[in-house]
Short mmCIF file of C-alpha atoms in Angstrom, two decimals:
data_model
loop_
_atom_site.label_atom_id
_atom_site.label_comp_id
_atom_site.label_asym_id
_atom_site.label_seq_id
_atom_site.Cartn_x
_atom_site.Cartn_y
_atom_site.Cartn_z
CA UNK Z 1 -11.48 -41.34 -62.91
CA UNK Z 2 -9.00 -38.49 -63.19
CA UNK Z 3 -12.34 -35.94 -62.24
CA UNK Z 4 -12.75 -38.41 -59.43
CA UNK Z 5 -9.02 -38.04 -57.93
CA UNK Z 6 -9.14 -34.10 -58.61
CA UNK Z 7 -12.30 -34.05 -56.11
CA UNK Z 8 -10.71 -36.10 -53.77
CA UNK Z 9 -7.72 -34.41 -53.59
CA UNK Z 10 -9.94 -31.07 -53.63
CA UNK Z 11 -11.80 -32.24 -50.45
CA UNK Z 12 -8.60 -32.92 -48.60
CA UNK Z 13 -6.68 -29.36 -49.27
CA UNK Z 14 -10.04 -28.32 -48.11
CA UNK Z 15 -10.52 -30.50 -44.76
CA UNK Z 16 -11.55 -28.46 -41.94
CA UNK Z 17 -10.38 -31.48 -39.61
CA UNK Z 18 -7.42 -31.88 -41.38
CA UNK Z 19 -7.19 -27.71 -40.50
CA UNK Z 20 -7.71 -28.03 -37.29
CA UNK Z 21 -4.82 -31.34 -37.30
CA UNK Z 22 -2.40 -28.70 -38.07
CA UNK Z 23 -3.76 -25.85 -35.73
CA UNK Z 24 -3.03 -28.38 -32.80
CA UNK Z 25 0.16 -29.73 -34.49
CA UNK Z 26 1.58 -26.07 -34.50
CA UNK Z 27 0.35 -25.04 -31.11
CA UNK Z 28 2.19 -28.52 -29.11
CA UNK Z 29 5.31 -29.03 -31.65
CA UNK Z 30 8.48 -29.01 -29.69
CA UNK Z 31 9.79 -26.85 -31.49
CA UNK Z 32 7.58 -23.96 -31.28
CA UNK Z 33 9.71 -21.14 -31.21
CA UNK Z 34 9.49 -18.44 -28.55
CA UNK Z 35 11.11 -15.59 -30.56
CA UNK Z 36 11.39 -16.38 -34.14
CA UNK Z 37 12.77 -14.15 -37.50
CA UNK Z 38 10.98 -12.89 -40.17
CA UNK Z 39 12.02 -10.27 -42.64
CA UNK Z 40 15.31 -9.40 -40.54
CA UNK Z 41 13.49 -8.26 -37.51
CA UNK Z 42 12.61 -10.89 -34.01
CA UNK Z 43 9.29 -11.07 -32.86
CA UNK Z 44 7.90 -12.38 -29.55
CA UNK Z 45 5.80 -15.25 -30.22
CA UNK Z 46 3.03 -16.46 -27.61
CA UNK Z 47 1.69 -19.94 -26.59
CA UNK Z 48 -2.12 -19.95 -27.97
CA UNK Z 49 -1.25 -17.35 -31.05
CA UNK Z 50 -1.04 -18.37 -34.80
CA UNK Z 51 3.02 -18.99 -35.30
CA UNK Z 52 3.77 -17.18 -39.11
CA UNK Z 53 6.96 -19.80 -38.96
CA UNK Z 54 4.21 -22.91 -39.04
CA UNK Z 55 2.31 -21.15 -42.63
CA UNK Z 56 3.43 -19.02 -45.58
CA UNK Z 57 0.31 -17.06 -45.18
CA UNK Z 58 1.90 -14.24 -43.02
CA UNK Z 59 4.94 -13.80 -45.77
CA UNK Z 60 2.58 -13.75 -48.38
CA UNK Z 61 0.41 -11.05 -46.48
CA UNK Z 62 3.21 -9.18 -46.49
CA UNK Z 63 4.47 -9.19 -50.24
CA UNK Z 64 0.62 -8.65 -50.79
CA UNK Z 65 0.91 -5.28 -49.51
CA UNK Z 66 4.00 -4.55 -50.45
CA UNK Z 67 5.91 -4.37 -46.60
CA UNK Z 68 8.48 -6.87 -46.99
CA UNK Z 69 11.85 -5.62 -45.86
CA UNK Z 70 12.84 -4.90 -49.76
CA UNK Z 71 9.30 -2.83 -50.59
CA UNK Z 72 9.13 1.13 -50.27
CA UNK Z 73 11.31 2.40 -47.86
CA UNK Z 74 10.21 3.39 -44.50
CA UNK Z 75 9.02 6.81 -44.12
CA UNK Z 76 6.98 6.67 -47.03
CA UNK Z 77 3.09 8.09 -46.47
CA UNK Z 78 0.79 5.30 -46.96
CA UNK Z 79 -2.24 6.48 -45.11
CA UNK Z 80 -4.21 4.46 -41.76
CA UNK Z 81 -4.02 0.12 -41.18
CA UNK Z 82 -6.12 -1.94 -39.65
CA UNK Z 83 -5.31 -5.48 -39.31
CA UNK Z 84 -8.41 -8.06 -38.61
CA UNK Z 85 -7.28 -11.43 -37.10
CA UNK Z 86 -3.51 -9.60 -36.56
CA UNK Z 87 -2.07 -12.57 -34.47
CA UNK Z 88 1.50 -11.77 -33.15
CA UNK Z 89 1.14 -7.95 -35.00
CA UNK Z 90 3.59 -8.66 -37.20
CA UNK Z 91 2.20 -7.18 -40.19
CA UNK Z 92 0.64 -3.81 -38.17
CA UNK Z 93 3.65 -3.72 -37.25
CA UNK Z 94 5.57 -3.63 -40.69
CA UNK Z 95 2.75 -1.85 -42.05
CA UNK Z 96 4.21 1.14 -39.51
CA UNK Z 97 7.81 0.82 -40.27
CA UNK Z 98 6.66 1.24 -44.07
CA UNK Z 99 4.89 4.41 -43.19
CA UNK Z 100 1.20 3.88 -42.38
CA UNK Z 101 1.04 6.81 -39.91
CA UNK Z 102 -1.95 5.18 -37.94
CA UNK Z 103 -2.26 1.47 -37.39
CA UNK Z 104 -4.64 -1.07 -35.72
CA UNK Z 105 -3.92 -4.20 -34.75
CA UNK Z 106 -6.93 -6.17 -34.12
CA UNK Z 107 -7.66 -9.62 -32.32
CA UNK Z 108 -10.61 -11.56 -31.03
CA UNK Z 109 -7.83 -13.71 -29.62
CA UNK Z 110 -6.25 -12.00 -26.17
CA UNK Z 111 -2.86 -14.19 -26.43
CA UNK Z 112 -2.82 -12.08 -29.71
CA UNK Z 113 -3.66 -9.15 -28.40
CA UNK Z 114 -1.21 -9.60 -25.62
CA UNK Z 115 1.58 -10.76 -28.38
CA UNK Z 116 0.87 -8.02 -30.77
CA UNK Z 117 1.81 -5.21 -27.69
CA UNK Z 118 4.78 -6.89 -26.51
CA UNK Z 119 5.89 -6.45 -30.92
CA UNK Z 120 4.34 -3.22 -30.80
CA UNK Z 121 7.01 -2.64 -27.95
CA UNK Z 122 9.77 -4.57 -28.94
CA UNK Z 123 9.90 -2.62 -32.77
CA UNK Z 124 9.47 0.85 -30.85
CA UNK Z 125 6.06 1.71 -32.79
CA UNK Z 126 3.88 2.46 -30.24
CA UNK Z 127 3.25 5.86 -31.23
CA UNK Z 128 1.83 4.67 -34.29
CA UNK Z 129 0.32 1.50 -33.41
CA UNK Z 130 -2.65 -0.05 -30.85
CA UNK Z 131 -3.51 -3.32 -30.39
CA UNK Z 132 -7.12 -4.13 -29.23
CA UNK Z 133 -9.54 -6.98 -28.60
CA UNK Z 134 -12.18 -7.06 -31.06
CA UNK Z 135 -14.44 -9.33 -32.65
CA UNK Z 136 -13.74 -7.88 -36.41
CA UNK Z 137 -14.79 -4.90 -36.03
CA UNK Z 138 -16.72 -4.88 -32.57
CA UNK Z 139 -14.20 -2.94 -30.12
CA UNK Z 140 -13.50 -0.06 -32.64
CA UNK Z 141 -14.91 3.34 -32.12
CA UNK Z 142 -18.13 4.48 -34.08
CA UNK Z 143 -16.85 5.78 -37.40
CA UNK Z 144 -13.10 4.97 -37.10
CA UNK Z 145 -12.40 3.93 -40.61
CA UNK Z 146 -8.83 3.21 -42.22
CA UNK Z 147 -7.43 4.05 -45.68
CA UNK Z 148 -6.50 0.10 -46.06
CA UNK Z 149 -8.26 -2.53 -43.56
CA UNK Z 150 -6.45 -6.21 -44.50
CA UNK Z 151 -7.32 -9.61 -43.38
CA UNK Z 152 -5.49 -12.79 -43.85
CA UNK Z 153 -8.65 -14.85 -43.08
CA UNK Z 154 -9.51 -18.16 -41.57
CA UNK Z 155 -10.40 -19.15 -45.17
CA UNK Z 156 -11.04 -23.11 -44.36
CA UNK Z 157 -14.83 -23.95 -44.06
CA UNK Z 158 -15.62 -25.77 -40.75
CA UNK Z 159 -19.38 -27.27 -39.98
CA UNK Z 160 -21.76 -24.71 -39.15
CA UNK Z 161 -22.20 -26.26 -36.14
CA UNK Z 162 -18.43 -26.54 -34.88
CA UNK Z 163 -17.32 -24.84 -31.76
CA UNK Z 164 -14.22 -24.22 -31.13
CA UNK Z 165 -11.89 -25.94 -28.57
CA UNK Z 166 -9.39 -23.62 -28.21
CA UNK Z 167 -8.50 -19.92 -29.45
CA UNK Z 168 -6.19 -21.17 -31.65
CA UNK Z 169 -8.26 -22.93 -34.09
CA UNK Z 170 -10.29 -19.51 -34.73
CA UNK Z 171 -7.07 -18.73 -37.17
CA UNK Z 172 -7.30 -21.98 -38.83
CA UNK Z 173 -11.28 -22.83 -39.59
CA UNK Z 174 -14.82 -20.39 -39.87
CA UNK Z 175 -17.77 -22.28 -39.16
CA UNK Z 176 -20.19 -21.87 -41.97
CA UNK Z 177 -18.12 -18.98 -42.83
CA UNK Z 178 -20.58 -16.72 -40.08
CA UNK Z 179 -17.71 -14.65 -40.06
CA UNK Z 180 -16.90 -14.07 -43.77
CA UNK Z 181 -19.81 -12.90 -43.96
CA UNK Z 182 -20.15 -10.29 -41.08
CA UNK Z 183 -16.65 -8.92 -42.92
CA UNK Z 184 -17.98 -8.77 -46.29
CA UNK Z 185 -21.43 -7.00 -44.88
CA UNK Z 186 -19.24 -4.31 -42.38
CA UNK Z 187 -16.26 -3.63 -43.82
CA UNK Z 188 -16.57 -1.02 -46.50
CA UNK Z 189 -18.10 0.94 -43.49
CA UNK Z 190 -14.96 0.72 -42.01
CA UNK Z 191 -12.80 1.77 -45.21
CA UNK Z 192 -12.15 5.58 -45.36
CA UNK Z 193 -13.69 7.65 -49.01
CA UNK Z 194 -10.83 6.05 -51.91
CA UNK Z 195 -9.60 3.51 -49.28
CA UNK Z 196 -8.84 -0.26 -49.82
CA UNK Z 197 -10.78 -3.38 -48.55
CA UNK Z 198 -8.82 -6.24 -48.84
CA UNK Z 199 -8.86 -9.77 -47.89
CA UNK Z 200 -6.51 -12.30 -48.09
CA UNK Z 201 -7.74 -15.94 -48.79
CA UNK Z 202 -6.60 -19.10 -50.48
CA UNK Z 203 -7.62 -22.43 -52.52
CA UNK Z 204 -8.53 -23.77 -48.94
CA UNK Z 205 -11.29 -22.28 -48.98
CA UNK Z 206 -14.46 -22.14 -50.64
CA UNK Z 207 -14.44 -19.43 -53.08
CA UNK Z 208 -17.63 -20.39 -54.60
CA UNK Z 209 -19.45 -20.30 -51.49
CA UNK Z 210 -17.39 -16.57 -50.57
CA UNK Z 211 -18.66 -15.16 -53.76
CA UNK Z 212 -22.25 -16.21 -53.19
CA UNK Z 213 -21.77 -13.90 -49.85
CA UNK Z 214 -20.28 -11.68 -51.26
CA UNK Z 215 -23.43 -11.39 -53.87
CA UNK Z 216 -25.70 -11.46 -50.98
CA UNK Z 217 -24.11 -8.73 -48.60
CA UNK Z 218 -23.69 -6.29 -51.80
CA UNK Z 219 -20.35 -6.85 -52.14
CA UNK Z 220 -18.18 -7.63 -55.17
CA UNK Z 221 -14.72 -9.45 -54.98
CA UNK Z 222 -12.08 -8.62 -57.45
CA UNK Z 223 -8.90 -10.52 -57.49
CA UNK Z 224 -5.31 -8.29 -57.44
CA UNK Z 225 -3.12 -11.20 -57.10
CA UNK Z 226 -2.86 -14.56 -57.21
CA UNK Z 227 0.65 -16.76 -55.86
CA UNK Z 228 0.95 -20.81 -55.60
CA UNK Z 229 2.66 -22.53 -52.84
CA UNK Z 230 3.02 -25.86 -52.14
CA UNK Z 231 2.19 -26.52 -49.01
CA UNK Z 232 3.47 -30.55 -48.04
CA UNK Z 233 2.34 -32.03 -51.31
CA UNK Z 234 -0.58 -29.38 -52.06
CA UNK Z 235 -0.29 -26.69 -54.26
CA UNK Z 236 -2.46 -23.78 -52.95
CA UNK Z 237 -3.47 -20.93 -54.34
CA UNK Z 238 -3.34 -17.65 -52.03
CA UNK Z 239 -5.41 -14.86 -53.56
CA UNK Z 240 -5.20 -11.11 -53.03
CA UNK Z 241 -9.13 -9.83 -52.77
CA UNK Z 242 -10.28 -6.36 -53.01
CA UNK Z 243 -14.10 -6.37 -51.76
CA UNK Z 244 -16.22 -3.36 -53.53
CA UNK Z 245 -19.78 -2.26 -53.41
#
């Protein structure tokens, strides 16, 4: 019985429907904010972009990579940044306040692509930062590659049929995780010689079915960290991936 409930409950933290309830819950609440606060700074937040207030997972990106507001201090080398699936921009943007010299913000979403440059702007990091519309890796020049490339991914497993209503989901849900896999396959060809590959995903998703793609693209997935949050009444697991050959 007990190995009956644990499924059950397993299959619901793992709902793609139940994903996409709270992608349309966050995009329509009332209370949507249109500037909100996150580690001391205001950021511009756009209807039809992923809202880091409505999820932990942007906070936790951060503390992954060590750019929270208490990390190394600004001015400190770290090397190029690309961010895949960067939403609002707020961690390209932190990653250039912490030093990263050259950073990409990337977005297949153009509400996020328009929200990341008006952050860009706002946080005076222009200079350092770009913001373009890509599909992972699709809009970058031949041979660009970065010294860390990070995604907080759309870890939740939809149908590989599903098509998506609305932008917005694409943050929440990956149909038959078509674009896990293009990441695991491509980006190593995007990380510069002694750079870092890292993805961050959580007990949402499938990580049986990641590893098996992983296995199959030549890739290997080693864990760096590993935090639990209780998210309404479901403690999740958010894991810190480096992806090698």
């Amino acid at each position: 019985m007990q190995q009956v409930q644990q499924a059950e409950k397993t299959d619901q933290v793992r709902s793609y429907e139940r994903s996409l309830a709270r992608s349309a819950e966050s995009r329509t609440r009332a209370d949507r904010p249109r500037v909100f606060t996150m580690e001391g700074r205001a950021w511009d937040l756009l209807d039809g972009v992923f809202a880091p207030v409505h999820s932990p997972s942007t906070r936790l990106g951060l503390e992954f990579l060590g750019l929270t507001a208490d990390a190394a201090p600004a001015g400190t080398a770290r090397g190029s940044f690309l961010e895949v699936g960067c939403g609002t921009g707020l961690i390209a943007v932190c990653a250039a306040l912490h030093g990263h010299e050259r950073v990409v913000a990337a977005d297949i979403n153009t509400a996020a692509v328009r929200n990341a440059e008006l952050n860009i702007a706002r946080h005076g990091v222009a200079d350092r930062v770009r913001a373009v519309h890509s599909d992972l890796f699709s809009a970058l020049p031949a041979g660009e590659r970065f010294d860390t490339v990070f995604w907080s991914s759309n870890y939740v497993l939809a149908p590989a049929g599903y098509r998506y209503r609305h932008d917005h989901e694409r943050a929440y849900v990956d149909p038959g995780y078509g674009t896990h896999r293009r990441f695991l396959a491509e980006v190593l060809d995007r990380t510069a010689p002694g750079g870092r590959a890292l993805l961050h995903f959580s007990s949402r998703g499938d990580m049986d079915l990641l590893r098996r793609l992983a296995a199959e693209t030549g890739t290997k997935l080693v864990e760096l960290a590993a935090t639990v949050i209780v998210e309404g009444d479901d403690p999740v697991t958010h894991y810190l991936l480096r992806i090698t050959r």
